[in-house]
Coordinates of C-alpha atoms and ligand atoms in Angstrom, one line a residue:
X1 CA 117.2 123.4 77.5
X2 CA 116.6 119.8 76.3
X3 CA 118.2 117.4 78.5
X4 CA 121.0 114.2 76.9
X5 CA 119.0 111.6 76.6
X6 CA 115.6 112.8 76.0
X7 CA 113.4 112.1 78.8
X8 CA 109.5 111.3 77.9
X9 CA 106.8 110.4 80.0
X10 CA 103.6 108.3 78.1
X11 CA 101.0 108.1 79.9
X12 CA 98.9 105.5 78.9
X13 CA 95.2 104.8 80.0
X14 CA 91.6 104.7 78.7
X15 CA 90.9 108.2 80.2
X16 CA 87.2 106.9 80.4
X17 CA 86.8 109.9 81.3
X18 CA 90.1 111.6 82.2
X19 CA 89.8 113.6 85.2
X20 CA 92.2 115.5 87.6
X21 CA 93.8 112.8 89.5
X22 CA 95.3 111.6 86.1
X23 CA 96.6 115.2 85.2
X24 CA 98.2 115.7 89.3
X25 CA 99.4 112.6 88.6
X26 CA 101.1 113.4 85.3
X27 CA 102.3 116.9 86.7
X28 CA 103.9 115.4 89.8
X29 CA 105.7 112.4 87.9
X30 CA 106.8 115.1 85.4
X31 CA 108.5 117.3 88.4
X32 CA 109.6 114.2 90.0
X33 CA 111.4 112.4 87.4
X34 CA 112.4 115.4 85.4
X35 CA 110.6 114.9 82.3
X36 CA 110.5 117.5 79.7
X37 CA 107.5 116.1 78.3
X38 CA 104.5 113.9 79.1
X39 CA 102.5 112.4 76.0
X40 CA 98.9 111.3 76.5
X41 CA 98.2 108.2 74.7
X42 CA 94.5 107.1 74.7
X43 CA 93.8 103.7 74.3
X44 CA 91.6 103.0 71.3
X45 CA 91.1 99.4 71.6
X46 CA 91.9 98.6 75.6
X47 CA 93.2 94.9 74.7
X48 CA 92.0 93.7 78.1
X49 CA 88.8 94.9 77.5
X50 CA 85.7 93.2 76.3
X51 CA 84.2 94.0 73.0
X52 CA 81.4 94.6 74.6
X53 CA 82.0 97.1 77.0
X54 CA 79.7 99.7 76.7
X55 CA 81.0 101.8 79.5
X56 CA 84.2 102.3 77.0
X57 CA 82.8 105.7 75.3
X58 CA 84.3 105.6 71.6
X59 CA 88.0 106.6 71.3
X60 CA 87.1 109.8 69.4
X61 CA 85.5 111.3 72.3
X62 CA 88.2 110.0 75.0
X63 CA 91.2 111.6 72.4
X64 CA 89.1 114.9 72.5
X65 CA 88.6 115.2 76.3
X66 CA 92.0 114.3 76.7
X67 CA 93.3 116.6 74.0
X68 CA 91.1 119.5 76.0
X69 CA 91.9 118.6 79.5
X70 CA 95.5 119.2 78.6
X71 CA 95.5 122.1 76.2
X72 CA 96.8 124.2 79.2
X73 CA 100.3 122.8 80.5
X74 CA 102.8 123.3 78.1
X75 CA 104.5 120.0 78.9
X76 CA 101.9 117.8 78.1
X77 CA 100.8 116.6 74.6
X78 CA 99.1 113.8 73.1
X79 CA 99.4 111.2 70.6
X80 CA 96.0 109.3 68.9
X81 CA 98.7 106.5 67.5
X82 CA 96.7 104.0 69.6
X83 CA 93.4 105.8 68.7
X84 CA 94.4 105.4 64.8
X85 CA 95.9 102.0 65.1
X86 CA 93.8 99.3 64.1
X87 CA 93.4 96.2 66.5
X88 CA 94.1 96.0 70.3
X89 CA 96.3 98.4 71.9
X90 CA 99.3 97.1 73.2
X91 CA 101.8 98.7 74.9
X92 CA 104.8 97.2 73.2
X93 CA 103.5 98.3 69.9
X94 CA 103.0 102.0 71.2
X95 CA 106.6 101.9 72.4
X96 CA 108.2 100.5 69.2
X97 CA 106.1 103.9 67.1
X98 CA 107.6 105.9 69.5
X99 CA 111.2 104.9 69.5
X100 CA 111.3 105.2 65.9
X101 CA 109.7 109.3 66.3
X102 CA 111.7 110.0 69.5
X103 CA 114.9 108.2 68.8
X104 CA 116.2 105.3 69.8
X105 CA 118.0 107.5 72.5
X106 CA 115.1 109.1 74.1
X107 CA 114.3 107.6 77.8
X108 CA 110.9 106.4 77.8
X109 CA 108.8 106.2 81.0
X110 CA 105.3 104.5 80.4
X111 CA 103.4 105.5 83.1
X112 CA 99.9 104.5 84.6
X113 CA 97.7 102.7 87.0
X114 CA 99.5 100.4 89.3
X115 CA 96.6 98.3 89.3
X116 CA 97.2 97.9 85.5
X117 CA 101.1 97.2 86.2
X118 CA 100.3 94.7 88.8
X119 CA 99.4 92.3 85.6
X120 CA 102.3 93.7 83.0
X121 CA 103.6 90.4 82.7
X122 CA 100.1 89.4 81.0
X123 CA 100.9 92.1 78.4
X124 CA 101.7 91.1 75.1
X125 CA 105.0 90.4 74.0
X126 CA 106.0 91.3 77.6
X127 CA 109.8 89.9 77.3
X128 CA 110.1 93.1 74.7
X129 CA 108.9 95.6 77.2
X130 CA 111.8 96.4 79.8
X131 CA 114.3 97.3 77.3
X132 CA 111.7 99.6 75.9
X133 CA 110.7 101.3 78.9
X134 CA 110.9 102.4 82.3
X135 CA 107.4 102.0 84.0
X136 CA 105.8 103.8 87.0
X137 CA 102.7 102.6 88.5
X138 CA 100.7 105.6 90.3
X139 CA 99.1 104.7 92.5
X140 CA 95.8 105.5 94.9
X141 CA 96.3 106.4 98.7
X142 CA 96.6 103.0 100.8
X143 CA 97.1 101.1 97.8
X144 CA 100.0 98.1 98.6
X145 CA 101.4 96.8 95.2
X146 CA 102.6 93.2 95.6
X147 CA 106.2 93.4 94.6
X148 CA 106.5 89.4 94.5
X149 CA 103.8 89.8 92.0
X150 CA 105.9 91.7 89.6
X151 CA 107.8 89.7 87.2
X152 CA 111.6 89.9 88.1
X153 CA 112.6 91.2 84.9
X154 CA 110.5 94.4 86.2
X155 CA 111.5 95.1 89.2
X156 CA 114.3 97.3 88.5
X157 CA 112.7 99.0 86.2
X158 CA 109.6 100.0 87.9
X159 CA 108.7 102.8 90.3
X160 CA 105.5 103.2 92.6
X161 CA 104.3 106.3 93.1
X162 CA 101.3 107.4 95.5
X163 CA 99.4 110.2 94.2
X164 CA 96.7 111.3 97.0
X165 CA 94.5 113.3 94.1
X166 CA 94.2 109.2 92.3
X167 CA 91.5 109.4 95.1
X168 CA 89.4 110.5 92.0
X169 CA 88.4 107.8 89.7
X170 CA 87.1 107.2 86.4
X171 CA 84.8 104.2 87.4
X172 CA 83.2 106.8 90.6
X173 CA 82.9 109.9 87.8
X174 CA 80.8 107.8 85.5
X175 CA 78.5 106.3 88.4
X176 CA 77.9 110.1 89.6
X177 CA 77.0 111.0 86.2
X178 CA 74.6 108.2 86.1
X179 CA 72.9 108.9 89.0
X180 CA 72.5 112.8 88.1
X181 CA 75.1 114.2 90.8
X182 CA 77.7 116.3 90.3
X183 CA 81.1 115.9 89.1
X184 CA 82.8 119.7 89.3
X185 CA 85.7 120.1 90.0
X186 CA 86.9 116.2 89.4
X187 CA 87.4 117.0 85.7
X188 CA 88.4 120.0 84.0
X189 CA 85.4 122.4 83.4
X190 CA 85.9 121.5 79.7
X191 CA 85.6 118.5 79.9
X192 CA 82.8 118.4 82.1
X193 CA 80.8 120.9 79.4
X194 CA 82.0 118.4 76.6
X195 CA 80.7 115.0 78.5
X196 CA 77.4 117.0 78.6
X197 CA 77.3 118.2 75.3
X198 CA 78.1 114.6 74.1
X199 CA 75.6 112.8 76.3
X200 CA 78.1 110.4 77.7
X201 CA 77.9 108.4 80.8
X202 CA 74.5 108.6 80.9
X203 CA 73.2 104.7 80.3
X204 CA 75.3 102.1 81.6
Ligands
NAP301 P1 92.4 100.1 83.7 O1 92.2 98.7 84.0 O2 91.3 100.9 83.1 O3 92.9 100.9 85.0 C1 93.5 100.3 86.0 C2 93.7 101.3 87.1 O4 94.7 102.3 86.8 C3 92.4 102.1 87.4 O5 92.4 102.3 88.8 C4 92.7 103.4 86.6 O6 92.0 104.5 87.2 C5 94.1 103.6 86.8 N1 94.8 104.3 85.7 C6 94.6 104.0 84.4 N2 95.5 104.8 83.6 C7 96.1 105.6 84.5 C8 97.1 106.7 84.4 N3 97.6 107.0 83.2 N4 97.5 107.3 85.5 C9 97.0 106.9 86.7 N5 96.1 105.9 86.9 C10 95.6 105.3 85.8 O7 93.7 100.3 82.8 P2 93.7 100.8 81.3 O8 93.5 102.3 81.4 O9 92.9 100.0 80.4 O10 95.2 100.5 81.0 C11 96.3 101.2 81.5 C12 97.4 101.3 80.4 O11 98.0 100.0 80.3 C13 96.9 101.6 79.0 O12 97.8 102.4 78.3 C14 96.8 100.2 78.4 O13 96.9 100.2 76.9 C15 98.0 99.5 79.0 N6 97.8 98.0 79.0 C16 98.4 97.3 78.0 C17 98.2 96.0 77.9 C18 98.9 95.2 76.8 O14 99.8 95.8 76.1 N7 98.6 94.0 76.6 C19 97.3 95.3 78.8 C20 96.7 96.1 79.8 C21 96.9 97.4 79.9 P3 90.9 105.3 86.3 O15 89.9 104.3 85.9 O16 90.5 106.4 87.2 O17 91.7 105.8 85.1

């Protein structure tokens, strides 16, 4: 049964590559805040993100590992309107599409690192952004966010999360891939096939 307002998750990230601790992360938020859906939005153009940063692989292969890591949890879906969208990827802008496909009505939860939401009143057009959305940072075991660091307008709006799987990392998953060790069982199998397939992660 769908629930009165609409209650989406969108989790937003680079998924460079995405690996388990983003999807246990997704899967508890989703239990915990009562969700009935959690939409994967790929970044295409990280805005904070140097032009230059060829660790990013290109968004086509991030939206298909992402599309493929998810393909089995029927709550989870995914959106390329940042992978599509020309420009940098802001947040506000994602939010703004997705009011006007979900309804004004629908709750929004963006949800992502807390390392990224420790700097959310950096983000463009910030002011717009907590009448949009609720935010939860998830966060890695022992990690302390810095409530005084969150902009007042925020902190009502914002929830931590610890998520003992965020032990994984994207940064640790390409290093191991450089350095020809293993990375079963921190990403789905196919994902692991496609990074193979696809060369990626190799160089850096
Ligand atoms: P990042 O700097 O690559 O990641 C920061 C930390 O958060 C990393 O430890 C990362 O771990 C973790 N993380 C990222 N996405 C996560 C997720 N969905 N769930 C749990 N942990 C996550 O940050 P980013 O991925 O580029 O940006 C995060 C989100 O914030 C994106 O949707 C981005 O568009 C948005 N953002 C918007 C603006 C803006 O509008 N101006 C500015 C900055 C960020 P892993 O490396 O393991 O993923």
């Amino acid at each position: 049964m769908k629930s009165n307002p609409y209650r989406l998750g969108i989790m937003g990230g680079t998924f460079n590559p995405i690996h388990h601790g983003h999807l246990v992360a997704a899967e508890i938020i989703r239990d915990e805040f009562k969700l009935e859906e959690v939409l994967f939005v790929p970044s295409g153009k990280p805005p904070h993100k140097g032009d230059n940063d060829d660790e990013i692989a290109p968004p086509e292969h991030r939206w298909m590992m992402t599309v493929l890591a998810i393909a089995s949890n029927d709550y989870f879906s995914a959106s390329a309107i940042e992978i599509e969208r020309e420009g940098d990827s802001y947040t506000r802008d994602t939010l703004m599409e997705l009011k006007k496909i979900y309804g004004e009505k629908a709750e929004m939860y963006f949800i992502t690192g807390a390392d990224a939401i420790a700097e959310i009143s950096t983000w463009h057009k910030t002011e717009d952004l907590p009448r949009l959305a609720k935010f939860i940072a998830a966060s890695r075991p022992g990690y302390k966010l810095d409530w005084k660091k969150i902009d007042p307008r925020f902190r009502k709006s914002t929830y931590l999360i610890e998520i003992p799987a965020l032990a994984i990392s994207s940064t640790e998953i390409r290093k191991r891939i450089r350095e020809g060790k293993t990375i079963k069982y921190l990403v789905p199998e196919v994902v692991e096939k496609y990074i193979y397939k696809n060369r990626l992660y190799q160089r850096g």
